[in-house]
PDB file of C-alpha atoms in Angstrom:
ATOM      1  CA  UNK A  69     -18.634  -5.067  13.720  1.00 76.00           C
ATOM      2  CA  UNK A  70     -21.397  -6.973  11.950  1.00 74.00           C
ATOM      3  CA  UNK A  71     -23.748  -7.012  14.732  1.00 75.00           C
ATOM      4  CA  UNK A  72     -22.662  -3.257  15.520  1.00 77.00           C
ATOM      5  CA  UNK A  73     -24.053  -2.701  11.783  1.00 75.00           C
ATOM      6  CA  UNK A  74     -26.766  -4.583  12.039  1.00 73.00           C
ATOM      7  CA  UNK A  75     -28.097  -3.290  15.088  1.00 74.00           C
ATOM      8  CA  UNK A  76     -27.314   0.443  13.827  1.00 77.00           C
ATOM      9  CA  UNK A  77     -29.194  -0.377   9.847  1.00 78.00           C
ATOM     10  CA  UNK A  78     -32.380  -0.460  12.800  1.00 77.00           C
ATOM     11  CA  UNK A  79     -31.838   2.347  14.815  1.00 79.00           C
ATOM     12  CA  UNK A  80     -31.511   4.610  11.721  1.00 78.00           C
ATOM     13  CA  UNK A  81     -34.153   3.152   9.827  1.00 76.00           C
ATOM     14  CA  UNK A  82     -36.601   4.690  13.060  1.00 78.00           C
ATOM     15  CA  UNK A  83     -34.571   7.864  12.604  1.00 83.00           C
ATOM     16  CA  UNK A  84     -34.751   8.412   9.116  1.00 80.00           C
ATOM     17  CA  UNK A  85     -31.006   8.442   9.186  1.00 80.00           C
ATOM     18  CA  UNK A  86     -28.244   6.990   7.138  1.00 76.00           C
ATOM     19  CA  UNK A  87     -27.055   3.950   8.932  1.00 78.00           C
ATOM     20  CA  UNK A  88     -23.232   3.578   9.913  1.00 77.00           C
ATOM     21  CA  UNK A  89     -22.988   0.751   7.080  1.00 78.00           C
ATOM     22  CA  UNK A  90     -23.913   3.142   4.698  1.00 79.00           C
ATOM     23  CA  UNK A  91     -21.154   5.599   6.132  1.00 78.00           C
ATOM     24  CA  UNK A  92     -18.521   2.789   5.813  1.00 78.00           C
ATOM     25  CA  UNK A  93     -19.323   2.400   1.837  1.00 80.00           C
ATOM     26  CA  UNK A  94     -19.314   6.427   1.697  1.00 79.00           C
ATOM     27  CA  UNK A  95     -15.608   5.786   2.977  1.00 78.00           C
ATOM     28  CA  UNK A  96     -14.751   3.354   0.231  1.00 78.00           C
ATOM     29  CA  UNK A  97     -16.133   5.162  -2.274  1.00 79.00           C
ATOM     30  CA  UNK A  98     -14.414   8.375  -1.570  1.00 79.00           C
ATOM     31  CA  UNK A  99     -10.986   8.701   0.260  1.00 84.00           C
ATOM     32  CA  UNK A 100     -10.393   5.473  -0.295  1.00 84.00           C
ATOM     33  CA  UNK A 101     -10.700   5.433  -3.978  1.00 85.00           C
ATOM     34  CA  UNK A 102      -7.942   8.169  -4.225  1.00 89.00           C
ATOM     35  CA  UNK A 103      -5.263   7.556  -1.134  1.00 91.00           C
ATOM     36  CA  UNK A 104      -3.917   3.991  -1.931  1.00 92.00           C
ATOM     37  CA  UNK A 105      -3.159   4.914  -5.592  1.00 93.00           C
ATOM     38  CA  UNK A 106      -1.708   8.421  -4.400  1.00 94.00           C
ATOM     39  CA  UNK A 107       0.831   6.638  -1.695  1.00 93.00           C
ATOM     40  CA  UNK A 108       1.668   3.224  -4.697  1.00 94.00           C
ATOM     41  CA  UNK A 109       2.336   6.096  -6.962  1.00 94.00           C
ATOM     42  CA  UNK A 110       4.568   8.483  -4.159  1.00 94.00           C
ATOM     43  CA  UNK A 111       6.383   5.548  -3.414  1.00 92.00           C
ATOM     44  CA  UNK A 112       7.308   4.593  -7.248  1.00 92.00           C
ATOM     45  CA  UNK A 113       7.883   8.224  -7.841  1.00 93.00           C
ATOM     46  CA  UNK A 114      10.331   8.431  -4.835  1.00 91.00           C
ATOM     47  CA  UNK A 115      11.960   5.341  -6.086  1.00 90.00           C
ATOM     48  CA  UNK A 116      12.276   6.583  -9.453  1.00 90.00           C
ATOM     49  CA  UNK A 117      13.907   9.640  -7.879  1.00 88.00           C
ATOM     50  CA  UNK A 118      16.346   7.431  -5.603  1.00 85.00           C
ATOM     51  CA  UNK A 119      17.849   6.350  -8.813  1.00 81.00           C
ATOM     52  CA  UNK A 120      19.205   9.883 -10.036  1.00 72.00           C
ATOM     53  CA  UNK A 121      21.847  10.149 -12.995  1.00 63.00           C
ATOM     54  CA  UNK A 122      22.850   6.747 -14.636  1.00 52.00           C
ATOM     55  CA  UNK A 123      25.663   5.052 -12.620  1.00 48.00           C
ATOM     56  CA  UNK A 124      28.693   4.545 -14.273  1.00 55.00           C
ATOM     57  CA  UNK A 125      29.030   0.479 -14.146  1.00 54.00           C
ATOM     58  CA  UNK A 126      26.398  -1.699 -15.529  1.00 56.00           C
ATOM     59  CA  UNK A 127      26.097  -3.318 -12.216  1.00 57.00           C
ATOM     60  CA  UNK A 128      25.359  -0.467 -10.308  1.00 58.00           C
ATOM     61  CA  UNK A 129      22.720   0.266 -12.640  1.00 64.00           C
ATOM     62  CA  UNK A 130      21.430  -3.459 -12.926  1.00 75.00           C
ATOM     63  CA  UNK A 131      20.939  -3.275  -8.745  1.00 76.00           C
ATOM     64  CA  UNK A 132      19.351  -0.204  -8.638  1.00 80.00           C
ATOM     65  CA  UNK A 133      16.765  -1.474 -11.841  1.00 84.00           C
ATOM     66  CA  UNK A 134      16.388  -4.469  -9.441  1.00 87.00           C
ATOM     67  CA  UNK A 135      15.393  -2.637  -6.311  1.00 87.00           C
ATOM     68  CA  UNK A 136      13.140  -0.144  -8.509  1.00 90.00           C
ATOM     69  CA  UNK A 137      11.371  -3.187  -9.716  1.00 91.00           C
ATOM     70  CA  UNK A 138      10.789  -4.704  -6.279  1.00 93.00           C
ATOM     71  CA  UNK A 139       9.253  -0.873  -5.416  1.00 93.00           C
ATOM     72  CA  UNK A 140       6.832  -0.926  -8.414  1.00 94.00           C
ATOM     73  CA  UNK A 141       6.157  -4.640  -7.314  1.00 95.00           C
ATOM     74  CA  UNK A 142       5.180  -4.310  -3.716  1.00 95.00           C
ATOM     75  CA  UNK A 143       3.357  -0.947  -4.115  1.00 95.00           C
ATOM     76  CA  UNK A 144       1.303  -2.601  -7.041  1.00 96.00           C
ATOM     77  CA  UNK A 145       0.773  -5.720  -4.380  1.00 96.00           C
ATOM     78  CA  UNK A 146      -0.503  -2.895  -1.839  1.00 96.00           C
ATOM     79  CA  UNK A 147      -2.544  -1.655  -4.149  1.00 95.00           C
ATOM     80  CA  UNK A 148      -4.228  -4.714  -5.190  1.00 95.00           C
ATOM     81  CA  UNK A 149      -4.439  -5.763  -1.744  1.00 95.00           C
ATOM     82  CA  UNK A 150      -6.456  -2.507  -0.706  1.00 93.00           C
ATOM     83  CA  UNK A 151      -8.648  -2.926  -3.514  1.00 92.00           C
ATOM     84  CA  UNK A 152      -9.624  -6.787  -3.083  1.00 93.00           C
ATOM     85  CA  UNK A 153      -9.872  -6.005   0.395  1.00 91.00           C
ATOM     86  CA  UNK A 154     -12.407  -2.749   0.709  1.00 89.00           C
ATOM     87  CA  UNK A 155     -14.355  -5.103  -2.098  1.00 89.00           C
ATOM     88  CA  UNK A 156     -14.793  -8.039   0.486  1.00 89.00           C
ATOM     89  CA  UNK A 157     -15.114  -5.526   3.418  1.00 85.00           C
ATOM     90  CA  UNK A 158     -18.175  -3.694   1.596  1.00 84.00           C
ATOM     91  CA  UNK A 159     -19.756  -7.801   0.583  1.00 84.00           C
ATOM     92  CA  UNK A 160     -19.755  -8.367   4.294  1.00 83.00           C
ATOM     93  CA  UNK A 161     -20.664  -5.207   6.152  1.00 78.00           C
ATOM     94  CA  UNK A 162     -22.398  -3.435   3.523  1.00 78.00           C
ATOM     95  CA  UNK A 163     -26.148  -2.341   4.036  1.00 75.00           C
ATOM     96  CA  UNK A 164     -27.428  -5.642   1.555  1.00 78.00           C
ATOM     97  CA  UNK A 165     -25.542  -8.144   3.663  1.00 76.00           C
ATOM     98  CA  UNK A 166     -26.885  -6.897   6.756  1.00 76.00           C
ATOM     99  CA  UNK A 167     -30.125  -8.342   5.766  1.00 77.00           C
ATOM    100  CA  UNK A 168     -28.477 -12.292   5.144  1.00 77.00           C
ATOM    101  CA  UNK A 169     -26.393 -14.550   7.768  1.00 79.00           C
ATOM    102  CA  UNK A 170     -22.662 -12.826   8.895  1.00 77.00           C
ATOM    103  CA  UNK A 171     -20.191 -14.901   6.121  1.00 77.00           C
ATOM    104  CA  UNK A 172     -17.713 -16.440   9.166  1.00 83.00           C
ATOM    105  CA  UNK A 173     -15.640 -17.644   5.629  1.00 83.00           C
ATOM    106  CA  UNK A 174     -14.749 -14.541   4.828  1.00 84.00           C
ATOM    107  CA  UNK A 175     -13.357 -13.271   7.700  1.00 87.00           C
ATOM    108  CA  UNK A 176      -9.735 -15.181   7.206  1.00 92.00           C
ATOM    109  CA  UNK A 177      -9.955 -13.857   3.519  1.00 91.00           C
ATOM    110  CA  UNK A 178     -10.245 -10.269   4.798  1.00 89.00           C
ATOM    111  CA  UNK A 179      -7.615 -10.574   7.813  1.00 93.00           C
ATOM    112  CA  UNK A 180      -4.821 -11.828   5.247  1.00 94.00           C
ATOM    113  CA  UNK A 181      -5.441  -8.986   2.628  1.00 94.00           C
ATOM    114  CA  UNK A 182      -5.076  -6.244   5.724  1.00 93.00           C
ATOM    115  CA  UNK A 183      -1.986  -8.264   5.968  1.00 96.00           C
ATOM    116  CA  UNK A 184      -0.705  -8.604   2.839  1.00 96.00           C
ATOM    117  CA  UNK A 185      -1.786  -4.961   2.136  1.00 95.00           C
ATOM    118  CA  UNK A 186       0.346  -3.669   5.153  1.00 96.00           C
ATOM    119  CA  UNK A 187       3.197  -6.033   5.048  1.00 97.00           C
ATOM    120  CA  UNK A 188       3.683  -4.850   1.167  1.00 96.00           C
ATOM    121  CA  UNK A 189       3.390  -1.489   1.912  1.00 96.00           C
ATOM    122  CA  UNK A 190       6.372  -1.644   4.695  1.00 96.00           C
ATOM    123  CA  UNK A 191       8.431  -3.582   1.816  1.00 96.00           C
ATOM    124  CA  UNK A 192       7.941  -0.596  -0.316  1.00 95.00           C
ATOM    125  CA  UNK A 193       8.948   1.838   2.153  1.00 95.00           C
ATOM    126  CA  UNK A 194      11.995  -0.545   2.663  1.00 95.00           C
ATOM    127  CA  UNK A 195      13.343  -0.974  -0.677  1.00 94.00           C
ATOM    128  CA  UNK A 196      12.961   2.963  -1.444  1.00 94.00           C
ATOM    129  CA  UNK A 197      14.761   3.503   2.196  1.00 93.00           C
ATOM    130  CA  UNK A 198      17.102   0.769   0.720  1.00 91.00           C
ATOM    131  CA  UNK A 199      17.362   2.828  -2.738  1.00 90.00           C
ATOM    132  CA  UNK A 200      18.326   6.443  -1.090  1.00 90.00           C
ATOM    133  CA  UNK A 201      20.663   4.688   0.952  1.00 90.00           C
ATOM    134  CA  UNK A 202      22.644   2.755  -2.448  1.00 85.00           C
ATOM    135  CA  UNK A 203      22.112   6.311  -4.040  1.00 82.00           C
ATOM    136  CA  UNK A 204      24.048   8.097  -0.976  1.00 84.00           C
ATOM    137  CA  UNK A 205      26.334   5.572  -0.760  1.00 81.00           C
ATOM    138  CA  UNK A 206      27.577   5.531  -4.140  1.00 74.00           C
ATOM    139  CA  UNK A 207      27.709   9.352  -4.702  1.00 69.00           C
ATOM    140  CA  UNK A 208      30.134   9.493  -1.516  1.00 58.00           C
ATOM    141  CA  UNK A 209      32.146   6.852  -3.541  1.00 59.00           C
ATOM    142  CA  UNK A 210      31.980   8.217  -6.953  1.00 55.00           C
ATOM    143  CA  UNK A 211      32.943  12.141  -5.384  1.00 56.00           C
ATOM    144  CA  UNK A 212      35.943  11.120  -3.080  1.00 53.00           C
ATOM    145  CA  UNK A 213      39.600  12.065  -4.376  1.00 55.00           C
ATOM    146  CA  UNK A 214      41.115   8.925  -5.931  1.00 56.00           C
ATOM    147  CA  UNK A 215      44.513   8.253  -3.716  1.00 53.00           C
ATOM    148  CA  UNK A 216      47.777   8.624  -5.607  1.00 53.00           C
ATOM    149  CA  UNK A 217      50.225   5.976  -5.019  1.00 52.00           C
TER     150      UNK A 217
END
């Protein structure tokens, strides 16, 4: 991707063009600015949502706090993730570093924030799946007839 860059900052310098580098900070700046915090906050929100009316036993209540918690945390990880990540992404492809020597130190740093980023992301999609599923199985519960013996 570096040498793609590098070899593009040329081309549109003859042309008078913005170069591709310049497109990919565009990209960070923008969209990518607004999406990650949109989805971290969806997530929380549908979380928050999963946990309806207060349940009737403390423990009910303390598992569901518990599995709200580990949606704010992992959606807040994502989010950090994204953000460290575009940061280090611009420092090595942007249109400054295409001038200097390609950083081969940062490219572990950047593979293991996509990571992180993406592996906390499916966590918070699991614990809200996990969250609507306590909430649906505890309303079945909590509305079927009580047996008379």
């Amino acid at each position: 991707m570096f040498g793609a860059f590098q070899a593009d900052r040329l081309a549109a310098e003859a042309q008078g063009r913005p170069s591709a580098s310049r497109a990919y900070l565009t990209l960070h700046a923008g969209y990518d600015l607004v999406l990650p915090p949109l989805l971290a906050a969806s997530l929380a929100f549908c979380a928050f949502a999963a946990l309806g009316k207060p349940a009737h036993s403390s423990r009910r209540l303390s598992l569901a706090s518990i599995g709200f918690g580990l949606v704010l945390a992992s959606s807040f990880t994502y989010l950090v993730s994204d953000v460290i990540e575009n940061h280090i992404a611009d420092a090595m492809f942007g249109p400054d570093a295409l001038h200097l020597a390609f950083n081969q130190d940062l490219v572990f740093v950047l593979q293991a924030l996509t990571r992180s980023k993406f592996a906390s992301l499916a966590l918070a999609f699991v614990f809200t799946a996990a969250l609507w599923f306590w909430r649906w199985k505890h309303r079945l519960r909590d509305t079927r007839p009580e047996m008379e013996t």
